[in-house]
Amino acid sequence: MTTSLPKTPNIDCVRSAAVRIQSHVVRTPLLESPHLNAIVGGRLLVKAEPLQRTGSFKFRGAFNTLLQLSEAERAKGVLAYSSGNHAQGVAAAAEILGIKATILMPQDAPKVKVENTMSYGATVVHFNRYTESREEIGKQLAFESGAALVKPYDDVRVIAGQGTMGLEIAEQLHELEVSPDAVLAPCGGGGLISGLSLAIKAEFPDAQIYSAEPEHYDDTAQSLAAQRIIAVEPKHKTICDSIMTPEPGELTFSIIRNLLSGGLVVSEEETRNAMCHAFNRLKLVVEPGGCVALAALLSHKIDVKGKTVVAVCSGGNVDAALYAEILAG
Amino acid sequence: MTTSLPKTPNIDCVRSAAVRIQSHVVRTPLLESPHLNAIVGGRLLVKAEPLQRTGSFKFRGAFNTLLQLSEAERAKGVLAYSSGNHAQGVAAAAEILGIKATILMPQDAPKVKVENTMSYGATVVHFNRYTESREEIGKQLAFESGAALVKPYDDVRVIAGQGTMGLEIAEQLHELEVSPDAVLAPCGGGGLISGLSLAIKAEFPDAQIYSAEPEHYDDTAQSLAAQRIIAVEPKHKTICDSIMTPEPGELTFSIIRNLLSGGLVVSEEETRNAMCHAFNRLKLVVEPGGCVALAALLSHKIDVKGKTVVAVCSGGNVDAALYAEILAG
């Protein structure tokens, strides 16, 4: 079935994915707060994807991918490597479809992500994020079991699935009868922002789209500026565990290099501050990596005075202890 | 305009309110988590009203009331007493309509509620919850200014406004093609549960409806059991600040005594536990008083094995320090 996929995903792939996964995804709301509007000086709409099944957008791409596996592929199971959100997305999608899932997770992944992944019936294998290659271990495991590897971002089906969030945002903006001047989303390997930009640009060609990343992991911002893939050294610790990716994917970058207006970078303090605003004003639990786009707007990385902007909050899987510490300031 | 109101609200009042306030309320989502389903052994749908404008359902009733004031009444301003959520609802509604609002709040109201109320442009007057009568101070202030008192629950317009949440739940259940076996909501003076029960019973006559209250403030449970209004002594401290009401309202009780199947009571520990579940599984910030219905289900106060139940989480205005302490266990 996968032979009919184009090499690069297009808007038709995203629209097909939306139909395919519709019955199982949550149509997450666009939230708005007069206080946050006042901070940015414009109209700020927040896509509340922590309310998605598994607590992040990753379920969209994982489910879209698994639904396109053949019966023979499904029988051999699936394999994924992930710091946690893709893990949960794949595990939950596999559970729904009755597929065996094995997930490679770093030893220092947030406890809540490991526990949740196991709760969907997946087998979790740990590796050391700083000394071992998850790609190598993944290949070895896939070779032994014959399981299909579900890549975290550089895959047509995954990108199309994540892009369904962009179609939802567009639908919701049409319902509100507004056009966005800008749309911002957190960015790790680029699966979300590439799919999202396909959808947003199809519906609102004039909207500017920006990726948001944490300091030290601004590979996408650097790559967009240089118009070629630039890698960063993933040696720094960050609270943004879900998006500490060293470089954009080849496929994702081939899409976003043409569609994005730039990459924004936020400090850890700006991210913590945005998480507190999401708590106080939106009543939404957002994990650090899921909050960097909101952080970019609340700390004025671009001027949106008098404009309408959308910030994607992409996930909410944060350990209670860290969250409590951040709220306590 | 208020002369055409019936003495007791009926389903038509609720339907009219829904049309009246539609443009300004958030249609909050019904959330679901496989983990919470597993705990109750049935299908648990959570109405996520912390995502409502002002962070609680109170905006619905306040806005519905203020929209029905005459021009002459609007010119004199409005007055309300509230521990915080009704305060914010009235203040936000008044700001939208350009009406001056004065709010009486207890000195020990959560800081976030006081700050938010003031941020909507309202004047806040403090009183001592344990030694002064808010009703007396309110009457005096109303007498001096001629401002219209917006009661927190015992008012046809307020009850009808809160009931719009029930119509939304019914719509959402129809979309999911399920009928609820039971619907639970937190209960203070009864404004929400009375309006909600009018709406739910109109759409699903067989659904059982339960109020939920914290220990020491189980006046509604006692009153329902006795079939007459019973007051409790409001001498205990509780984290459930928003629903520490000593007795049900006359109007609200006249509705719920016939429509409810009973009142459930939860401990503080059960409430804290439910708040952690809402954090971990729903990514939703719920305040203590807003979480007692969910707490009642998660601690098995009624048996819902194999059934479909709705729990209303009614608000999310909790101070960060308390929330952090609760998450830390």
XYZ file of C-alpha atoms in Angstrom:
658
model
C 0.000 0.000 0.000
C 2.884 2.353 0.671
C 4.042 2.223 -2.953
C 1.417 4.790 -3.992
C 2.865 7.469 -1.683
C 4.573 10.476 -3.276
C 8.204 11.073 -2.323
C 7.358 14.448 -0.849
C 4.063 14.991 0.938
C 1.633 17.485 -0.557
C -1.636 19.000 0.602
C -3.603 16.062 -0.837
C -1.701 13.698 1.474
C -2.698 15.911 4.410
C -6.349 16.005 3.365
C -6.411 12.216 2.928
C -4.805 11.784 6.329
C -7.475 13.989 7.919
C -10.230 11.728 6.591
C -8.299 8.587 7.539
C -7.696 9.472 11.190
C -10.810 11.569 11.825
C -12.713 9.057 13.924
C -9.920 8.735 16.480
C -8.375 12.189 16.870
C -9.603 14.936 19.153
C -10.461 18.200 17.414
C -8.538 20.277 19.922
C -9.838 23.797 20.612
C -8.319 27.150 19.720
C -8.128 29.002 23.036
C -7.967 32.734 23.583
C -7.295 34.919 26.620
C -7.727 38.690 26.827
C -4.626 38.790 29.051
C -2.429 37.059 26.511
C -3.877 39.255 23.763
C -2.858 42.271 25.811
C 0.711 40.984 26.202
C 1.246 40.515 22.468
C -0.848 43.528 21.497
C -2.822 41.509 18.967
C -5.173 38.542 18.822
C -3.458 35.361 19.970
C -5.160 32.018 19.353
C -3.632 28.968 20.997
C -4.089 25.505 19.499
C -4.473 23.316 22.580
C -2.909 20.082 21.403
C -2.085 18.805 24.922
C -5.780 17.843 24.850
C -5.025 15.463 21.973
C -5.139 11.719 22.571
C -1.807 10.736 24.255
C -1.272 14.374 25.258
C 0.500 15.519 22.090
C 0.084 15.900 18.320
C 2.252 12.839 17.696
C -0.768 10.550 17.722
C -1.903 12.101 14.434
C 1.152 11.073 12.412
C 1.572 7.726 14.117
C -2.029 6.707 13.552
C -1.956 7.873 9.925
C 1.174 5.783 9.364
C -0.033 2.610 11.036
C -3.350 2.769 9.180
C -1.395 2.532 5.914
C 0.603 -0.578 6.825
C -0.304 -3.771 4.990
C -1.719 -6.747 6.856
C 1.658 -8.486 6.518
C 3.476 -5.480 7.970
C 0.996 -5.168 10.834
C 1.564 -8.793 11.749
C 5.299 -8.175 12.298
C 4.744 -5.241 14.611
C 6.160 -1.740 14.676
C 9.243 -0.133 16.150
C 9.901 3.497 17.047
C 12.524 5.590 18.808
C 11.421 8.619 20.714
C 11.991 10.704 23.826
C 8.372 10.157 24.617
C 5.647 11.812 22.609
C 6.159 9.884 19.384
C 6.518 6.813 21.611
C 3.090 7.354 23.115
C 1.572 8.199 19.739
C 2.857 4.989 18.166
C 1.989 2.888 21.229
C -1.573 4.219 21.404
C -2.122 3.854 17.650
C -0.725 0.305 17.764
C -2.983 -0.590 20.673
C -6.082 0.619 18.816
C -5.123 -1.441 15.756
C -3.944 -4.513 17.672
C -0.316 -4.196 16.520
C 2.680 -5.124 18.697
C 4.858 -2.065 19.397
C 8.459 -1.833 20.612
C 9.731 1.598 21.595
C 13.319 2.758 22.115
C 13.414 5.532 24.704
C 16.303 7.470 26.243
C 17.047 6.592 29.875
C 16.404 10.193 30.906
C 12.993 10.533 29.238
C 10.341 12.026 31.562
C 8.843 9.339 33.765
C 5.310 10.242 32.735
C 6.178 9.543 29.090
C 7.735 6.158 29.834
C 4.841 5.086 32.047
C 2.244 6.226 29.556
C 3.984 4.441 26.685
C 3.994 1.202 28.660
C 0.373 1.728 29.664
C -0.612 1.434 25.985
C 0.867 -2.063 25.997
C 4.155 -1.247 24.254
C 7.528 -2.813 25.111
C 10.016 -0.120 26.106
C 13.781 -0.542 25.478
C 16.051 2.104 27.010
C 19.219 3.647 25.550
C 21.662 6.373 26.609
C 20.850 9.554 24.703
C 24.400 10.893 25.006
C 26.504 7.794 24.229
C 24.411 5.453 22.069
C 22.836 5.871 18.626
C 19.124 5.227 18.675
C 19.200 4.838 14.901
C 21.747 1.999 15.157
C 19.893 0.192 17.933
C 16.641 0.703 16.048
C 18.035 -0.789 12.859
C 19.344 -3.794 14.753
C 16.003 -4.409 16.481
C 14.101 -3.963 13.213
C 16.477 -6.387 11.493
C 15.939 -9.022 14.183
C 12.157 -8.751 14.404
C 11.167 -7.624 10.934
C 9.125 -4.855 12.582
C 8.362 -1.748 10.530
C 10.207 1.327 11.755
C 7.878 4.290 12.307
C 10.157 7.296 11.907
C 9.521 10.257 14.187
C 9.349 12.858 11.396
C 11.066 12.134 8.101
C 8.235 10.153 6.548
C 5.479 11.198 4.151
C 2.757 9.537 6.240
C 3.959 11.030 9.510
C 4.237 14.544 8.051
C 0.788 14.259 6.465
C -0.692 13.114 9.771
C 0.819 15.989 11.738
C -0.392 18.348 9.029
C -3.996 17.502 9.858
C -3.605 19.865 12.804
C -3.039 22.658 10.292
C -6.276 21.810 8.483
C -8.125 21.906 11.800
C -6.630 25.293 12.637
C -7.663 26.589 9.218
C -11.215 25.274 9.698
C -11.408 26.914 13.118
C -10.122 30.220 11.763
C -12.701 30.080 8.967
C -15.393 29.516 11.618
C -14.118 32.586 13.480
C -14.007 34.456 10.160
C -10.412 35.560 10.650
C -7.234 35.128 8.604
C -3.970 34.556 10.446
C -1.071 36.905 9.867
C 1.290 34.359 11.370
C 1.294 30.769 12.632
C 4.015 29.487 14.982
C 4.745 25.935 16.068
C 7.428 24.177 18.114
C 10.015 22.380 16.009
C 12.222 19.364 16.658
C 12.871 17.311 13.503
C 10.211 19.285 11.657
C 7.404 16.758 11.212
C 4.788 19.043 12.676
C 5.897 22.340 11.143
C 6.297 20.844 7.664
C 2.848 19.228 7.612
C 1.301 22.252 9.270
C 2.797 24.661 6.741
C 1.454 22.619 3.826
C -2.038 22.922 5.297
C -1.862 26.560 6.380
C -0.348 27.770 3.103
C -3.051 25.908 1.150
C -5.774 27.726 3.072
C -4.054 31.042 3.838
C -1.271 31.640 1.285
C -0.329 34.980 2.856
C 0.138 33.683 6.405
C 3.717 33.768 7.644
C 4.875 30.587 9.327
C 7.647 30.362 11.898
C 9.272 27.468 13.700
C 10.155 27.912 17.378
C 13.053 26.163 19.135
C 14.873 26.293 22.472
C 18.327 27.841 22.743
C 21.170 25.400 21.909
C 18.787 23.426 19.670
C 18.170 26.078 17.028
C 19.240 23.888 14.118
C 16.102 24.728 12.143
C 16.503 28.479 12.640
C 20.142 28.206 11.492
C 19.234 25.931 8.581
C 16.458 28.242 7.388
C 18.795 31.235 7.541
C 21.518 29.379 5.616
C 19.041 27.616 3.292
C 20.832 24.327 3.905
C 20.750 21.767 6.715
C 22.941 22.790 9.639
C 23.379 20.528 12.670
C 23.956 21.598 16.261
C 25.854 19.578 18.826
C 23.271 18.019 21.146
C 25.459 18.368 24.202
C 23.417 20.816 26.262
C 20.798 19.785 28.784
C 17.419 21.438 28.260
C 13.968 21.143 29.824
C 12.612 20.934 26.254
C 13.207 17.174 26.009
C 10.709 16.655 23.206
C 12.492 18.878 20.665
C 16.216 18.469 21.362
C 16.843 17.288 17.793
C 20.311 18.079 16.342
C 19.177 18.811 12.772
C 16.037 19.042 10.639
C 15.056 15.999 8.588
C 15.908 15.950 4.881
C 12.296 15.541 3.866
C 10.918 18.009 6.387
C 13.551 20.602 5.503
C 12.837 20.265 1.784
C 9.291 21.414 2.591
C 9.894 24.130 5.143
C 12.865 25.830 3.450
C 10.363 27.229 0.936
C 7.320 27.737 3.151
C 8.672 29.234 6.382
C 9.443 32.886 7.044
C 12.077 32.048 9.633
C 12.984 30.258 12.830
C 12.585 31.780 16.301
C 14.630 30.835 19.363
C 13.620 31.178 23.022
C 15.488 30.923 26.295
C 14.637 28.449 29.034
C 13.319 31.282 31.177
C 11.005 32.446 28.398
C 9.693 28.905 28.084
C 9.089 28.575 31.827
C 7.316 31.913 31.826
C 5.061 30.843 28.958
C 4.187 27.621 30.803
C 3.047 29.730 33.770
C 0.934 31.893 31.481
C -0.653 28.783 29.958
C -1.419 27.579 33.491
C -2.855 30.887 34.700
C -4.633 32.105 31.605
C -5.489 29.036 29.539
C -5.771 26.402 32.296
C -3.733 24.220 30.002
C -0.846 21.973 31.022
C 1.882 22.454 28.433
C 5.250 20.702 28.509
C 8.409 22.790 27.996
C 9.083 21.718 24.414
C 5.408 22.189 23.575
C 5.426 25.754 24.826
C 8.253 27.373 22.809
C 5.992 28.891 20.121
C 3.814 30.531 22.764
C 7.022 31.633 24.502
C 8.296 33.234 21.298
C 5.137 35.337 21.014
C 4.891 36.281 24.685
C 8.530 37.405 24.630
C 8.001 39.428 21.465
C 10.374 37.585 19.136
C 8.232 38.936 16.310
C 6.036 42.022 16.350
C 2.377 41.028 16.102
C 0.776 44.292 17.209
C -2.711 44.546 15.774
C -2.326 41.177 14.060
C -3.962 37.771 14.412
C -1.533 34.982 15.277
C -1.786 31.305 16.091
C 0.594 29.581 18.500
C 0.553 25.804 18.583
C 1.014 24.306 22.043
C 2.012 20.873 20.855
C 2.047 18.672 23.954
C 1.494 18.472 27.688
C 3.480 15.457 28.878
C 5.492 16.937 31.704
C 6.415 15.311 35.012
C 4.488 16.710 37.958
C 7.680 17.466 39.914
C 9.168 19.613 37.153
C 5.835 21.323 36.552
C 5.451 22.123 40.236
C 8.993 23.523 40.306
C 8.283 25.736 37.276
C 5.023 27.037 38.766
C 6.812 27.795 42.010
C 9.166 30.007 39.984
C -37.185 43.518 30.331
C -36.898 41.388 33.428
C -40.659 41.446 33.980
C -41.195 38.722 31.367
C -39.062 36.197 33.276
C -40.844 33.196 34.831
C -40.434 32.740 38.590
C -38.758 29.392 38.108
C -36.471 28.805 35.138
C -37.501 26.188 32.613
C -35.810 24.611 29.617
C -37.004 27.447 27.358
C -35.067 29.940 29.503
C -31.969 27.793 29.053
C -32.419 27.554 25.289
C -32.943 31.320 25.019
C -29.837 31.904 27.121
C -27.798 29.673 24.807
C -28.752 31.814 21.814
C -28.202 35.033 23.756
C -24.660 34.290 24.950
C -23.489 32.129 22.047
C -21.185 34.644 20.400
C -19.109 35.136 23.539
C -18.859 31.734 25.246
C -16.338 29.026 24.491
C -17.850 25.688 23.485
C -15.610 23.741 25.854
C -14.626 20.222 24.794
C -15.655 16.875 26.269
C -12.352 15.139 27.033
C -11.735 11.429 27.409
C -8.784 9.381 28.614
C -8.395 5.614 28.356
C -6.676 5.669 31.764
C -9.570 7.366 33.487
C -12.000 5.063 31.697
C -10.059 2.147 33.127
C -10.268 3.534 36.661
C -14.051 3.889 36.595
C -14.606 0.794 34.475
C -16.858 2.668 32.068
C -16.714 5.558 29.625
C -15.942 8.830 31.387
C -16.381 12.101 29.501
C -15.074 15.249 31.157
C -16.590 18.638 30.358
C -13.536 20.915 30.381
C -15.036 24.158 31.636
C -11.726 25.566 32.945
C -11.239 26.408 29.257
C -14.261 28.724 29.459
C -13.749 32.479 29.329
C -12.636 33.618 32.840
C -11.633 30.035 33.659
C -15.005 28.848 34.947
C -18.655 28.325 33.959
C -19.692 31.442 35.902
C -19.246 33.637 32.834
C -22.285 31.945 31.263
C -24.788 33.003 33.922
C -23.255 36.420 34.479
C -23.275 37.305 30.803
C -26.834 36.013 30.359
C -27.954 38.185 33.282
C -26.189 41.369 32.239
C -27.502 41.060 28.688
C -31.039 41.253 30.107
C -30.537 44.451 32.109
C -32.307 47.543 30.817
C -30.309 50.536 29.607
C -31.224 52.373 32.816
C -29.998 49.457 34.940
C -26.763 49.165 32.956
C -26.048 52.842 33.540
C -26.072 52.359 37.333
C -23.613 49.482 37.243
C -23.692 46.020 38.768
C -22.658 44.564 42.095
C -21.790 40.985 43.014
C -20.388 39.028 45.942
C -18.259 36.025 45.267
C -15.219 34.054 46.394
C -13.890 34.531 42.925
C -15.391 32.714 39.972
C -18.714 34.547 39.914
C -16.651 37.706 40.500
C -14.610 37.102 37.367
C -17.691 36.117 35.380
C -19.528 39.308 36.299
C -16.429 41.478 35.840
C -15.662 40.052 32.396
C -19.288 40.285 31.260
C -19.500 43.862 32.527
C -16.290 44.797 30.716
C -17.621 43.429 27.427
C -20.841 45.427 27.815
C -19.217 48.585 29.179
C -20.924 48.342 32.584
C -19.263 49.437 35.839
C -18.820 46.452 38.204
C -18.184 46.380 41.961
C -17.316 43.014 43.486
C -17.337 41.973 47.141
C -14.726 39.281 47.745
C -13.603 37.495 50.918
C -10.161 38.497 52.168
C -8.940 34.922 51.840
C -10.033 34.427 48.212
C -7.295 32.930 46.006
C -4.950 35.641 44.782
C -5.384 34.593 41.167
C -9.134 35.211 41.443
C -8.750 38.666 42.971
C -6.133 39.714 40.415
C -8.155 38.418 37.501
C -11.316 40.165 38.716
C -9.461 43.460 38.913
C -7.877 42.854 35.508
C -11.367 43.010 33.963
C -11.667 46.529 35.304
C -13.896 45.777 38.302
C -13.616 47.480 41.698
C -12.961 44.877 44.416
C -14.174 45.395 48.016
C -12.937 42.869 50.595
C -14.834 41.369 53.547
C -14.107 38.763 56.221
C -15.764 35.494 55.224
C -15.999 34.246 58.822
C -17.189 37.397 60.672
C -19.054 39.601 58.185
C -22.196 39.034 56.109
C -21.591 39.562 52.424
C -25.324 39.837 51.906
C -25.555 42.758 54.353
C -22.569 44.603 52.897
C -23.905 43.934 49.407
C -27.318 45.347 50.239
C -25.744 48.475 51.714
C -23.522 49.047 48.668
C -26.438 48.430 46.302
C -28.581 50.843 48.284
C -25.917 53.547 48.092
C -25.086 53.207 44.400
C -28.330 51.933 42.926
C -26.297 49.156 41.261
C -28.121 45.972 40.301
C -27.108 42.996 42.420
C -26.118 39.979 40.306
C -26.790 37.028 42.599
C -24.361 34.130 42.424
C -27.014 31.434 41.911
C -30.572 32.091 43.062
C -31.714 33.927 39.969
C -33.627 32.739 36.914
C -31.176 34.375 34.490
C -28.092 33.026 36.234
C -29.481 29.488 36.408
C -30.517 29.608 32.748
C -27.047 30.817 31.763
C -25.260 28.056 33.661
C -27.700 25.571 32.121
C -26.336 26.331 28.666
C -23.432 24.086 29.591
C -25.911 21.224 29.851
C -27.224 21.922 26.353
C -23.646 21.873 25.052
C -22.970 18.558 26.766
C -26.158 17.132 25.257
C -25.144 18.345 21.781
C -21.704 16.823 22.177
C -23.157 13.509 23.365
C -25.513 13.478 20.370
C -22.496 14.045 18.103
C -20.760 11.077 19.752
C -24.001 9.112 19.421
C -24.060 8.117 23.078
C -26.576 8.587 25.880
C -25.296 9.311 29.368
C -26.255 7.039 32.231
C -25.207 9.700 34.702
C -24.058 13.319 34.780
C -22.192 14.757 37.784
C -21.333 18.364 38.556
C -19.784 20.268 41.459
C -22.322 22.064 43.620
C -22.121 25.188 45.793
C -25.373 27.147 45.855
C -26.736 25.040 43.028
C -26.805 27.459 40.092
C -24.884 25.140 37.821
C -26.473 21.837 38.793
C -30.021 23.236 38.596
C -29.563 24.745 35.126
C -27.608 21.725 33.970
C -30.267 19.292 35.144
C -33.002 21.195 33.283
C -30.992 20.832 30.078
C -29.842 17.238 30.549
C -33.289 15.968 31.571
C -34.854 17.689 28.533
C -32.475 15.851 26.206
C -31.888 12.618 28.132
C -34.843 12.019 30.508
C -33.348 8.758 31.797
C -29.957 10.180 32.773
C -29.275 10.239 36.496
C -27.889 13.508 37.795
C -25.780 13.888 40.930
C -24.340 16.889 42.708
C -20.839 16.601 44.169
C -19.616 18.474 47.246
C -16.597 18.509 49.552
C -16.821 17.086 53.069
C -18.160 19.574 55.657
C -20.058 21.410 52.871
C -22.491 18.652 51.963
C -25.602 20.773 52.474
C -27.037 19.784 49.103
C -26.510 16.065 49.717
C -28.214 16.404 53.102
C -31.006 18.552 51.677
C -31.683 16.128 48.836
C -31.823 13.222 51.270
C -34.219 15.097 53.592
C -36.157 16.699 50.720
C -35.922 20.064 52.466
C -33.201 22.701 52.738
C -30.620 21.845 55.397
C -27.778 24.211 56.219
C -24.276 23.282 57.387
C -22.099 25.439 59.575
C -19.442 26.995 57.350
C -16.750 26.792 59.998
C -14.327 24.365 58.362
C -11.459 25.390 56.147
C -11.412 23.623 52.805
C -9.325 23.856 49.643
C -12.636 23.918 47.736
C -13.080 27.691 48.149
C -15.468 28.036 45.227
C -18.199 25.796 46.662
C -18.112 26.331 50.437
C -21.764 27.408 50.457
C -23.709 26.678 53.672
C -27.041 25.808 52.016
C -28.664 25.415 48.617
C -30.614 28.358 47.204
C -34.406 28.320 47.473
C -34.853 28.590 43.740
C -32.077 26.164 42.860
C -33.288 23.614 45.411
C -36.860 23.826 44.106
C -35.481 22.589 40.779
C -32.976 19.983 41.856
C -35.076 18.312 44.573
C -37.123 16.772 41.776
C -34.448 16.234 39.142
C -31.429 14.871 41.029
C -30.805 11.277 42.023
C -28.678 12.285 44.995
C -25.708 14.181 46.324
C -22.183 12.760 46.529
C -19.506 13.867 48.983
C -15.730 13.604 48.583
C -12.784 14.036 50.925
C -10.012 16.556 50.416
C -7.611 13.762 49.567
C -9.957 12.442 46.883
C -10.172 15.933 45.410
C -6.383 16.354 45.384
C -6.009 12.976 43.751
C -8.528 13.890 41.041
C -6.654 17.138 40.352
C -3.488 15.100 39.761
C -5.354 12.797 37.399
C -6.691 15.808 35.489
C -3.114 17.105 35.249
C -1.604 13.806 34.121
C -4.340 12.436 31.924
C -6.335 15.397 30.661
C -3.633 18.120 30.740
C -6.297 20.270 32.298
C -5.790 22.641 35.232
C -8.782 22.150 37.539
C -9.275 24.007 40.806
C -10.217 22.003 43.922
C -13.899 22.975 43.983
C -14.122 22.363 40.239
C -12.799 18.839 40.594
C -15.186 17.248 43.104
C -17.444 15.584 40.507
C -14.452 13.965 38.836
C -13.209 13.018 42.309
C -16.525 11.351 43.113
C -16.264 9.156 40.030
C -12.569 8.311 40.394
C -13.153 7.314 44.013
C -16.133 5.155 43.086
C -18.877 6.990 44.991
C -21.291 5.485 42.482
C -20.824 2.343 40.427
C -20.525 3.225 36.740
C -19.085 -0.060 35.459
C -19.941 -0.444 31.793
C -21.788 2.857 31.791
C -21.285 6.231 30.118
C -20.897 9.118 32.546
C -20.149 12.807 32.293
C -18.191 14.674 34.961
C -18.200 18.445 34.814
C -14.900 20.072 35.751
C -16.323 23.492 36.428
C -13.325 25.798 36.871
C -9.554 26.105 36.899
C -8.773 29.202 38.931
C -6.270 27.867 41.424
C -3.193 29.639 42.784
C 0.070 28.284 41.404
C 1.514 27.684 44.873
C -1.391 25.484 45.982
C -1.409 23.671 42.663
C 2.318 22.980 42.880
C 1.866 21.683 46.435
C -0.949 19.352 45.341
C 1.067 18.006 42.389
C 4.019 17.397 44.686
C 1.701 15.203 46.780
